[in-house]
Coordinates of N, CA, C and O in Angstrom, one line a residue:
X29 N 443.1 110.7 331.9 CA 442.9 112.0 331.0 C 442.8 112.0 329.5 O 441.3 113.1 329.3
X30 N 442.8 110.9 328.9 CA 442.6 110.8 327.8 C 440.7 110.6 327.5 O 440.6 110.5 327.0
X31 N 440.9 110.0 329.2 CA 438.8 109.1 328.7 C 438.3 111.4 328.8 O 437.4 111.2 328.1
X32 N 438.6 111.5 329.5 CA 438.5 113.1 329.5 C 437.8 113.8 328.3 O 436.8 114.5 327.8
X33 N 439.2 113.9 327.7 CA 439.1 114.9 326.1 C 438.2 113.8 325.4 O 437.8 114.2 324.9
X34 N 438.0 112.5 325.6 CA 438.4 111.8 324.3 C 436.1 112.2 324.4 O 435.1 112.0 323.6
X35 N 436.1 111.9 325.9 CA 434.6 111.7 325.5 C 434.0 113.4 326.0 O 432.9 113.8 325.2
X36 N 434.5 114.5 326.4 CA 435.0 116.0 325.7 C 434.4 116.0 324.2 O 433.6 116.3 323.5
X37 N 435.2 115.3 323.3 CA 435.1 115.7 322.2 C 434.1 115.0 321.5 O 433.2 115.4 320.2
X38 N 433.7 113.7 321.5 CA 432.5 113.6 322.1 C 430.9 113.9 321.5 O 430.5 113.9 321.1
X39 N 430.9 114.6 322.3 CA 430.0 115.4 322.5 C 429.8 116.3 321.4 O 428.8 116.7 320.7
X40 N 430.3 116.5 320.4 CA 430.7 117.1 319.2 C 430.3 116.5 317.9 O 430.6 117.1 317.2
X41 N 430.2 115.0 317.8 CA 429.6 114.2 316.9 C 431.3 114.5 316.0 O 432.0 114.2 316.1
X42 N 430.8 114.5 314.6 CA 431.8 114.5 313.7 C 432.5 115.6 313.8 O 433.8 115.6 312.7
X43 N 432.1 116.6 314.1 CA 433.2 117.5 314.1 C 434.4 117.6 315.7 O 434.8 118.2 315.3
X44 N 433.6 117.0 316.4 CA 435.1 116.4 317.2 C 435.5 115.8 316.5 O 436.9 115.3 317.1
X45 N 435.5 115.1 315.9 CA 436.3 113.6 315.0 C 437.0 114.3 314.4 O 438.3 114.5 314.0
X46 N 436.6 115.7 313.4 CA 437.5 116.3 312.3 C 438.3 117.5 313.4 O 439.1 117.2 313.0
X47 N 438.2 117.9 314.9 CA 439.4 118.7 315.0 C 439.7 117.6 315.2 O 441.4 117.9 315.5
X48 N 439.6 116.4 316.0 CA 440.6 115.4 316.7 C 441.6 114.9 315.6 O 442.7 115.8 316.5
X49 N 440.8 114.8 314.9 CA 442.1 114.2 313.8 C 442.8 115.7 313.0 O 443.9 115.1 312.6
X50 N 442.6 116.7 312.8 CA 442.9 117.5 312.1 C 444.2 118.2 313.6 O 445.3 118.2 313.1
X51 N 443.5 118.0 314.4 CA 445.4 119.0 316.2 C 446.3 117.6 316.2 O 447.2 117.5 316.7
X52 N 445.4 116.2 315.7 CA 446.2 115.0 316.1 C 447.4 115.5 314.7 O 448.8 114.5 314.8
X53 N 447.2 116.0 313.5 CA 448.3 116.1 312.9 C 449.0 117.3 312.9 O 450.1 118.3 312.8
X54 N 448.8 117.9 314.2 CA 449.2 119.0 314.6 C 450.1 119.2 315.7 O 451.3 119.7 316.0
X55 N 449.5 119.2 316.7 CA 450.4 119.0 318.1 C 449.8 118.2 319.0 O 449.9 118.2 319.9
X56 N 448.8 117.5 319.0 CA 448.1 117.0 319.9 C 448.4 115.3 320.2 O 448.3 114.8 318.9
X57 N 448.2 115.5 321.3 CA 449.7 113.9 321.7 C 448.5 112.8 321.8 O 449.0 111.5 321.9
X58 N 447.0 112.7 321.6 CA 446.3 111.7 321.8 C 445.5 111.3 321.0 O 445.1 112.2 319.9
X59 N 446.1 110.2 319.8 CA 445.3 109.6 318.8 C 443.8 109.8 317.9 O 443.2 109.5 319.3
X60 N 443.4 110.2 317.3 CA 441.9 110.8 316.5 C 441.3 108.8 316.8 O 439.8 109.5 317.2
X61 N 442.5 108.2 317.1 CA 442.0 106.0 317.1 C 440.3 106.3 317.9 O 439.7 105.5 318.0
X62 N 441.1 106.9 318.6 CA 440.0 107.0 320.6 C 438.8 107.3 319.7 O 438.2 106.7 320.6
X63 N 438.8 109.0 319.7 CA 437.4 109.5 319.3 C 436.7 108.8 318.3 O 435.1 108.2 318.6
X64 N 437.9 108.4 316.8 CA 437.1 107.4 316.3 C 436.7 106.3 317.0 O 434.7 105.6 316.4
X65 N 436.8 105.6 317.3 CA 436.5 104.0 318.0 C 435.1 104.5 319.3 O 433.9 103.9 318.7
X66 N 434.9 105.5 319.9 CA 434.2 105.8 320.8 C 432.9 106.6 320.2 O 432.0 106.2 320.1
X67 N 433.3 106.8 319.1 CA 431.8 107.7 318.0 C 430.6 106.4 317.4 O 429.7 106.4 317.3
X68 N 432.2 106.2 317.0 CA 431.3 104.9 316.2 C 430.6 103.3 317.0 O 429.6 103.0 316.6
X69 N 431.2 104.1 317.7 CA 430.0 102.8 319.1 C 428.9 103.0 319.5 O 428.2 102.5 319.8
X70 N 429.0 104.3 319.1 CA 427.5 105.0 319.4 C 426.7 104.8 318.3 O 425.7 104.9 318.4
X71 N 427.7 105.4 317.1 CA 426.6 104.9 315.8 C 427.1 104.3 314.3 O 427.5 104.7 314.0
X72 N 427.6 103.3 315.0 CA 428.0 102.4 314.0 C 427.6 102.3 312.4 O 428.7 102.1 311.3
X73 N 426.5 102.9 312.6 CA 425.9 103.1 311.0 C 426.6 104.6 310.1 O 426.1 104.2 309.4
X74 N 427.2 105.3 311.1 CA 427.5 106.1 310.7 C 429.2 106.5 310.6 O 429.9 107.3 310.6
X75 N 429.5 105.2 311.0 CA 431.1 104.8 311.3 C 431.8 105.2 309.7 O 432.9 106.0 310.3
X76 N 431.7 105.2 308.7 CA 432.2 105.2 307.3 C 432.0 106.7 307.4 O 433.6 107.2 306.5
X77 N 431.2 107.5 307.4 CA 431.0 108.6 307.4 C 432.2 109.5 309.0 O 432.4 110.6 308.2
X78 N 432.4 108.7 309.7 CA 432.8 109.4 310.4 C 434.5 108.9 310.5 O 435.4 110.0 310.7
X79 N 435.0 108.2 309.4 CA 436.2 108.0 309.0 C 436.7 108.8 308.0 O 437.0 109.0 307.6
X80 N 435.7 109.1 307.1 CA 435.6 110.7 306.2 C 436.3 111.7 306.8 O 436.7 112.4 306.1
X81 N 435.5 112.0 307.7 CA 435.3 113.2 308.0 C 436.7 113.3 309.0 O 437.8 114.4 308.9
X82 N 437.6 111.8 309.8 CA 438.7 111.6 310.3 C 440.0 111.8 309.1 O 441.2 112.8 309.8
X83 N 439.5 111.4 308.1 CA 440.3 111.5 306.6 C 441.0 113.2 306.4 O 442.0 113.1 306.7
X84 N 439.9 113.8 306.3 CA 439.9 114.8 305.8 C 440.6 116.1 306.6 O 441.1 116.8 306.1
X85 N 439.8 115.8 307.7 CA 440.9 116.6 309.0 C 442.1 116.7 309.4 O 442.6 117.3 309.4
X86 N 442.6 114.5 308.8 CA 444.2 114.8 309.0 C 444.6 115.6 308.0 O 445.8 115.5 308.1
X87 N 444.4 115.0 307.1 CA 445.0 115.5 305.5 C 445.0 117.4 305.7 O 446.1 117.6 305.0
X88 N 444.1 118.3 306.5 CA 443.7 119.5 306.2 C 444.6 119.7 307.3 O 445.7 121.0 307.4
X89 N 445.4 119.0 308.6 CA 446.1 119.6 309.4 C 447.5 118.8 309.4 O 448.6 119.2 309.3
X90 N 448.0 117.5 308.0 CA 449.4 117.8 307.7 C 450.6 119.3 307.5 O 451.3 119.1 307.9
X91 N 449.3 119.6 306.2 CA 450.7 120.9 306.1 C 451.0 122.0 307.2 O 452.2 122.3 307.1
X92 N 450.2 121.5 308.0 CA 449.8 122.3 309.1 C 451.4 122.1 310.5 O 452.4 123.0 311.0
X93 N 451.4 120.6 310.7 CA 452.2 120.3 311.3 C 453.6 119.9 310.7 O 454.4 120.4 311.4
X94 N 453.4 119.8 309.3 CA 455.0 120.1 308.2 C 455.5 121.6 308.5 O 456.2 121.6 309.0
X95 N 454.5 122.5 308.5 CA 455.2 123.7 308.7 C 456.0 124.6 309.9 O 457.0 124.8 310.0
X96 N 454.6 123.6 310.9 CA 455.8 123.3 312.5 C 457.1 123.1 312.2 O 458.4 123.7 312.7
X97 N 457.6 122.2 311.6 CA 458.8 121.3 311.8 C 459.0 122.1 311.1 O 460.6 121.9 311.1
X98 N 459.0 122.8 309.6 CA 459.9 123.5 308.5 C 460.9 124.4 309.7 O 462.0 125.2 309.6
X99 N 459.4 125.0 310.5 CA 459.8 126.5 311.1 C 460.2 126.4 312.5 O 462.0 126.8 312.8
X100 N 460.1 125.5 313.3 CA 461.1 125.6 314.5 C 461.5 123.6 315.2 O 462.2 123.1 315.5
X101 N 461.1 122.7 314.3 CA 461.1 121.7 314.5 C 462.8 120.7 313.8 O 462.7 120.1 315.8
X102 N 463.5 121.9 313.7 CA 465.1 121.3 313.3 C 465.6 122.2 315.0 O 466.3 121.2 315.8
X103 N 465.5 123.2 315.4 CA 465.8 123.5 316.5 C 465.7 122.9 317.3 O 465.6 122.8 318.7
X104 N 464.1 122.6 317.8 CA 463.0 122.1 318.6 C 463.3 120.3 318.5 O 464.0 120.1 319.9
X105 N 464.1 119.9 317.6 CA 464.6 118.3 317.9 C 466.2 117.9 318.0 O 466.7 117.0 319.1
X106 N 466.8 119.5 318.1 CA 468.1 119.8 318.5 C 468.2 120.4 320.1 O 469.6 119.3 320.7
X107 N 467.4 120.5 320.6 CA 467.4 120.8 322.0 C 467.0 119.5 322.7 O 467.2 119.5 323.6
X108 N 465.8 118.8 322.5 CA 466.2 117.7 322.9 C 466.4 116.0 322.1 O 466.9 115.0 323.8
X109 N 467.6 116.7 321.9 CA 468.7 114.7 321.2 C 470.1 115.7 320.6 O 469.8 117.3 320.3
X110 N 470.5 114.7 321.1 CA 472.4 115.4 320.1 C 471.6 115.7 318.9 O 471.2 114.6 317.8
X111 N 473.0 116.8 318.5 CA 473.1 116.8 317.0 C 473.5 115.6 315.9 O 472.8 115.4 314.9
X112 N 474.4 114.5 316.7 CA 474.7 113.9 315.3 C 473.3 112.6 315.3 O 472.9 111.9 314.1
X113 N 472.6 112.5 316.5 CA 471.6 111.5 316.2 C 469.9 112.5 315.4 O 469.3 112.0 314.7
X114 N 470.7 114.2 315.4 CA 469.3 114.4 314.4 C 470.0 114.3 312.9 O 468.5 113.9 312.2
X115 N 471.0 114.8 313.0 CA 471.6 114.7 311.5 C 471.0 112.9 311.1 O 471.0 112.7 309.5
X116 N 471.7 111.9 312.0 CA 471.4 110.3 311.6 C 469.4 110.4 311.0 O 469.2 109.3 310.5
X117 N 468.9 110.5 312.4 CA 467.1 110.5 311.9 C 467.2 111.5 311.0 O 466.2 110.5 310.3
X118 N 467.3 112.5 310.2 CA 467.5 113.1 309.3 C 468.3 112.6 308.1 O 467.3 112.2 307.1
X119 N 469.1 112.0 307.9 CA 469.3 110.9 306.6 C 468.4 110.1 306.7 O 468.1 109.4 305.4
X120 N 468.3 109.1 307.8 CA 467.0 107.9 307.3 C 466.0 108.2 306.9 O 465.3 107.6 306.1
X121 N 465.5 109.6 307.4 CA 464.0 109.6 307.2 C 463.9 109.8 305.4 O 462.9 109.9 305.0
X122 N 465.0 111.0 305.5 CA 465.3 111.5 304.3 C 464.8 110.2 302.8 O 464.7 109.8 301.8
X123 N 466.2 109.2 303.4 CA 466.4 108.0 302.9 C 464.8 107.0 302.3 O 464.7 106.2 301.7
X124 N 464.0 106.9 303.5 CA 463.2 105.7 303.6 C 461.9 106.4 304.4 O 461.6 106.3 305.5
X125 N 462.0 107.9 304.2 CA 460.6 108.5 304.7 C 458.8 107.7 304.4 O 458.3 108.0 305.1
X126 N 458.6 107.1 302.3 CA 458.1 106.9 302.4 C 457.4 105.9 303.6 O 456.4 105.7 304.4
X127 N 458.7 105.0 304.2 CA 457.5 103.5 305.0 C 457.5 104.3 305.8 O 456.3 103.9 306.5
X128 N 458.2 105.1 306.5 CA 458.3 105.9 307.7 C 456.5 106.7 307.8 O 455.7 106.5 308.7
X129 N 457.0 107.1 307.6 CA 455.2 108.0 307.2 C 454.2 106.9 306.7 O 452.9 106.7 307.2
X130 N 454.6 105.8 305.8 CA 453.0 104.7 305.8 C 453.1 104.1 306.9 O 451.4 103.9 307.2
X131 N 453.9 104.1 307.8 CA 454.0 103.2 309.1 C 453.8 104.0 310.0 O 452.3 103.8 311.2
X132 N 453.4 105.5 309.9 CA 453.3 106.1 311.3 C 451.9 106.3 310.9 O 450.9 106.3 312.0
X133 N 451.4 106.7 309.9 CA 450.0 106.6 309.1 C 448.9 106.0 309.6 O 447.7 106.2 309.9
X134 N 448.8 105.0 309.6 CA 448.1 104.4 310.0 C 447.8 103.6 311.6 O 446.9 102.5 312.1
X135 N 449.0 103.6 312.1 CA 449.3 103.0 313.4 C 448.6 104.4 314.4 O 448.3 105.1 314.0
X136 N 448.5 103.3 315.7 CA 448.0 104.7 316.9 C 448.6 105.6 317.3 O 448.5 106.9 318.0
X137 N 450.4 105.3 316.5 CA 451.0 106.9 317.4 C 450.7 108.3 316.8 O 450.0 108.5 315.6
X138 N 450.8 108.7 317.8 CA 450.4 110.6 317.0 C 451.2 110.6 315.9 O 452.2 111.0 315.8
X139 N 450.3 111.4 314.7 CA 450.6 111.7 313.3 C 451.7 112.5 313.4 O 452.3 113.0 312.6
X140 N 451.3 113.6 314.7 CA 452.1 115.1 314.0 C 453.3 114.6 314.6 O 454.5 115.4 313.9
X141 N 454.1 113.4 315.0 CA 455.4 113.3 314.7 C 456.3 113.2 313.3 O 456.9 113.3 313.4
X142 N 455.5 112.9 313.0 CA 455.3 112.4 311.4 C 455.5 113.7 310.6 O 456.4 113.6 309.5
X143 N 454.8 114.8 311.0 CA 454.8 115.5 310.8 C 455.8 117.1 310.5 O 456.2 117.1 309.4
X144 N 455.2 116.6 312.2 CA 456.6 117.9 312.5 C 458.2 117.4 311.8 O 459.0 117.6 311.0
X145 N 458.0 115.7 312.0 CA 459.7 115.6 311.4 C 459.9 115.5 309.7 O 461.0 115.7 309.4
X146 N 458.8 115.1 309.1 CA 459.0 115.8 307.8 C 459.4 117.2 307.7 O 460.6 117.4 306.4
X147 N 458.8 118.2 307.9 CA 459.1 119.8 307.9 C 460.9 119.6 308.3 O 461.1 120.7 308.2
X148 N 461.2 119.3 309.4 CA 462.7 119.0 309.6 C 463.8 118.6 309.5 O 464.7 119.1 309.0
X149 N 462.7 117.5 308.5 CA 464.3 117.0 307.2 C 463.8 117.4 306.2 O 464.6 117.2 305.4
X150 N 463.0 118.9 306.3 CA 462.7 119.3 304.5 C 461.9 118.3 303.7 O 463.1 117.5 302.7
X151 N 461.8 116.9 304.1 CA 460.9 115.8 303.0 C 459.7 116.4 302.3 O 459.2 117.1 302.6
X152 N 459.7 116.1 301.5 CA 458.7 116.7 299.9 C 457.2 116.7 300.8 O 456.9 115.7 301.3
X153 N 457.1 118.0 300.7 CA 455.0 118.0 302.2 C 454.2 117.5 300.6 O 453.4 116.5 300.7
X154 N 454.4 117.2 299.5 CA 453.7 116.6 298.1 C 453.8 114.9 298.5 O 452.8 114.5 298.9
X155 N 455.2 114.3 299.0 CA 455.1 113.2 299.0 C 454.6 112.7 301.0 O 453.4 112.2 300.8
X156 N 454.5 113.8 301.6 CA 454.0 113.5 303.1 C 452.4 113.2 302.8 O 451.9 112.9 303.1
X157 N 451.8 114.2 301.5 CA 450.3 114.5 301.7 C 449.5 113.1 300.8 O 448.8 112.2 301.3
X158 N 450.9 112.1 300.4 CA 450.1 111.6 299.3 C 450.4 110.2 300.6 O 449.7 109.1 300.6
X159 N 451.8 110.2 301.1 CA 451.8 108.5 301.6 C 450.7 109.3 302.7 O 450.2 107.7 302.7
X160 N 450.4 110.4 303.6 CA 450.0 110.0 304.4 C 448.0 109.4 303.9 O 447.5 109.1 304.5
X161 N 448.0 110.1 303.2 CA 446.7 109.7 302.3 C 446.5 108.8 301.9 O 445.4 107.7 302.9
X162 N 448.0 108.0 301.9 CA 447.6 106.3 301.9 C 447.1 105.8 303.0 O 446.4 104.2 303.4
X163 N 448.2 106.3 304.2 CA 448.3 105.7 305.4 C 447.1 106.1 306.7 O 446.4 104.9 307.0
X164 N 446.5 107.2 306.3 CA 445.6 107.6 306.7 C 444.4 107.0 306.5 O 443.8 106.3 307.0
X165 N 444.2 107.0 305.3 CA 442.9 106.4 304.4 C 442.8 104.9 304.8 O 441.4 104.3 305.2
X166 N 443.5 103.7 305.1 CA 443.5 102.6 305.5 C 443.3 102.1 306.8 O 442.4 101.5 307.5
X167 N 444.1 103.2 307.8 CA 443.8 103.9 309.4 C 442.1 103.6 309.6 O 441.8 103.3 310.3
X168 N 442.0 104.8 308.8 CA 440.2 105.2 309.5 C 439.7 104.1 308.5 O 438.3 104.3 309.3
X169 N 439.2 104.2 307.6 CA 438.4 103.2 306.9 C 438.3 101.6 307.6 O 437.6 101.4 307.7
X170 N 439.6 101.4 307.9 CA 439.4 99.6 308.1 C 438.1 99.8 309.2 O 437.3 98.7 309.6
X171 N 438.7 100.6 310.3 CA 437.8 100.7 311.8 C 436.7 101.8 311.1 O 435.8 101.1 311.6
X172 N 436.6 102.5 310.4 CA 434.9 102.7 309.7 C 434.0 101.1 309.5 O 433.2 101.3 309.7
X173 N 434.6 101.2 308.3 CA 434.4 99.0 307.2 C 434.7 98.5 308.5 O 432.9 97.5 308.5
X174 N 434.2 97.9 309.5 CA 435.0 96.7 311.0 C 433.3 97.5 311.3 O 432.5 96.2 312.2
X175 N 432.9 98.6 312.0 CA 432.5 99.3 312.7 C 430.5 98.9 311.6 O 429.9 98.8 312.4
X176 N 430.7 99.6 310.7 CA 430.2 99.5 309.7 C 429.0 98.0 309.2 O 428.2 98.1 309.5
X177 N 429.7 96.9 309.2 CA 429.7 95.6 308.8 C 429.0 95.0 310.2 O 428.1 94.6 310.1
X178 N 429.8 95.3 311.0 CA 429.6 93.9 312.7 C 429.1 95.6 313.9 O 428.8 94.3 314.4
X179 N 429.3 96.6 313.1 CA 428.3 97.0 314.0 C 429.1 97.3 315.8 O 430.4 97.3 315.4
X180 N 428.2 97.2 317.3 CA 429.0 97.5 318.1 C 430.5 96.6 318.8 O 430.9 96.4 318.6
X181 N 430.1 95.2 317.8 CA 431.4 93.6 317.9 C 432.3 93.7 317.7 O 433.7 93.0 317.6
X182 N 432.0 95.7 316.6 CA 434.0 95.5 316.2 C 434.8 96.3 316.6 O 435.6 95.5 317.0
X183 N 434.1 96.6 318.1 CA 434.6 97.1 319.1 C 435.6 95.6 319.9 O 437.4 96.3 320.1
X184 N 435.5 94.3 320.0 CA 435.8 93.4 320.3 C 436.5 92.9 319.5 O 438.3 92.5 319.7
X185 N 436.4 92.8 318.1 CA 437.8 92.3 316.7 C 438.9 93.2 317.2 O 439.9 93.1 317.1
X186 N 438.2 94.6 317.1 CA 439.6 95.6 317.0 C 440.4 95.4 318.5 O 441.5 94.8 318.0
X187 N 439.6 95.0 319.4 CA 440.2 95.2 320.4 C 441.4 93.5 320.6 O 442.4 93.6 321.7
X188 N 440.6 92.6 320.0 CA 441.3 91.3 320.7 C 442.3 90.8 319.4 O 443.6 90.6 319.2
X189 N 442.0 91.6 317.8 CA 442.7 92.3 316.9 C 443.3 92.7 316.0 O 443.9 92.9 314.9
X190 N 443.5 93.5 316.8 CA 443.9 94.8 316.8 C 445.3 95.2 315.9 O 446.4 95.6 315.1
X191 N 446.2 94.6 316.5 CA 448.1 94.6 315.7 C 448.2 93.6 314.7 O 448.3 93.7 314.0
X192 N 447.0 92.7 315.0 CA 446.9 91.8 313.4 C 446.6 92.5 312.4 O 447.0 92.3 310.9
X193 N 445.3 93.2 312.9 CA 444.1 94.1 311.1 C 445.6 95.1 310.4 O 445.8 94.6 309.5
X194 N 446.2 95.5 311.8 CA 447.0 96.9 311.3 C 448.5 95.7 310.7 O 449.0 96.6 310.1
X195 N 449.1 94.6 310.9 CA 450.5 94.3 311.0 C 450.0 94.5 309.3 O 451.1 94.5 308.2
X196 N 448.8 93.6 308.9 CA 448.4 93.3 307.7 C 448.3 93.9 306.1 O 448.6 94.4 305.5
X197 N 447.4 95.3 307.6 CA 447.5 96.3 305.9 C 449.4 96.9 305.9 O 449.1 96.6 305.3
X198 N 449.6 97.1 307.2 CA 451.2 97.2 306.9 C 452.0 96.8 305.9 O 452.7 97.0 304.7
X199 N 451.7 95.1 305.7 CA 452.6 94.0 305.2 C 452.0 94.5 303.7 O 452.7 94.8 302.8
X200 N 450.4 95.0 303.3 CA 449.8 95.1 302.0 C 450.5 96.5 301.5 O 451.5 96.8 300.6
X201 N 450.2 97.5 302.3 CA 450.9 98.6 302.2 C 452.8 98.3 301.6 O 453.2 99.3 300.9
X202 N 453.6 98.4 302.6 CA 454.7 98.3 302.1 C 455.2 96.9 301.1 O 455.9 97.7 300.3
X203 N 454.5 96.5 301.0 CA 454.6 95.8 299.3 C 454.0 96.4 298.9 O 455.3 96.0 297.4
X204 N 453.4 97.1 298.3 CA 453.0 97.8 297.5 C 454.1 99.4 297.0 O 454.7 100.0 296.3
X205 N 454.3 99.6 298.0 CA 455.8 100.8 298.2 C 456.5 100.3 297.7 O 457.3 100.3 296.5
X206 N 457.5 99.0 297.9 CA 458.5 98.1 297.3 C 458.1 98.0 296.0 O 459.5 98.4 295.3
X207 N 457.0 96.9 295.8 CA 456.8 97.2 294.5 C 457.2 98.0 293.4 O 457.9 97.7 292.4
X208 N 456.5 99.2 293.9 CA 456.2 100.5 293.4 C 458.2 101.0 293.0 O 458.9 101.5 291.2
X209 N 458.7 100.9 294.5 CA 460.5 101.9 294.1 C 460.9 100.9 293.2 O 462.8 101.1 292.3
X210 N 460.5 98.9 293.3 CA 461.6 98.2 292.1 C 461.0 98.7 290.6 O 462.3 99.0 290.2
X211 N 459.9 98.8 290.8 CA 459.7 99.3 288.6 C 460.4 100.7 288.4 O 460.9 100.7 287.8
X212 N 460.3 102.0 289.6 CA 461.2 103.0 290.2 C 462.5 102.8 289.0 O 463.3 103.6 288.2
X213 N 463.1 102.0 290.0 CA 464.3 101.7 290.0 C 465.0 101.0 288.9 O 465.5 101.5 287.4
X214 N 464.2 100.1 288.8 CA 464.5 99.6 286.6 C 464.1 100.3 285.8 O 464.8 100.2 284.9
X215 N 463.0 101.4 285.7 CA 462.9 101.8 284.4 C 464.0 103.3 284.8 O 464.3 103.7 283.4
X216 N 464.6 103.1 285.9 CA 465.5 104.1 285.8 C 467.4 104.0 285.3 O 467.5 104.6 284.5
X217 N 467.0 102.9 285.1 CA 468.3 101.4 285.4 C 468.2 101.2 283.5 O 469.2 101.7 283.0
X218 N 466.6 101.6 282.7 CA 466.9 101.0 281.6 C 467.2 102.8 280.9 O 467.9 102.4 280.0
X219 N 466.3 103.8 281.6 CA 466.6 105.0 281.0 C 468.5 105.7 280.9 O 468.5 105.8 280.1
X220 N 469.0 104.7 282.1 CA 470.5 105.0 282.1 C 471.3 104.1 280.8 O 472.2 104.7 280.4
X221 N 470.9 102.7 280.5 CA 471.4 102.0 280.0 C 471.1 102.7 278.9 O 472.0 102.8 277.8
X222 N 469.8 103.3 278.2 CA 469.6 103.0 276.5 C 471.0 104.9 276.3 O 470.4 104.9 275.1
X223 N 470.6 105.7 277.2 CA 471.5 107.0 277.3 C 472.9 106.9 277.0 O 473.1 106.2 276.5

């Protein structure tokens, strides 16, 4: 099934990449990562352009996934999960939403889960877009640069070191996020102490 869909989208080239990235942020169960890999294998010199197209498609789809979450997400989550689980998930997402979005934005997990959950929990759309931009840029451009530099050999690199590559990116992003939060907390404490 995945192969059939990816092969169909591959026929449309960059437009297929755009469409897949867009619907990945909204409702589509198959991550756009697979279309990006397939298209980058065909023409590695075009891989950075494909990363850009995928990145833009995802960012344009993100507010729509968020809106679906705002309109139907909470009731949808309530139908498939116990109320106390939804309440716990909402509380945790509101406390650690940035980390969840950063992690979800560059893993092959379908991004719609994070856009819909953001809307369902009334998470800030602007924060969602900001963190999605960081995470999705890392995800799309790492793959794009690997293909651009290594050509079709990048497929083997990604296949063998996929987990390590994305774990490394996550550590860098999480460290940056932690540092920013720590500096923000320190500044807030200084302001409170000075008041």
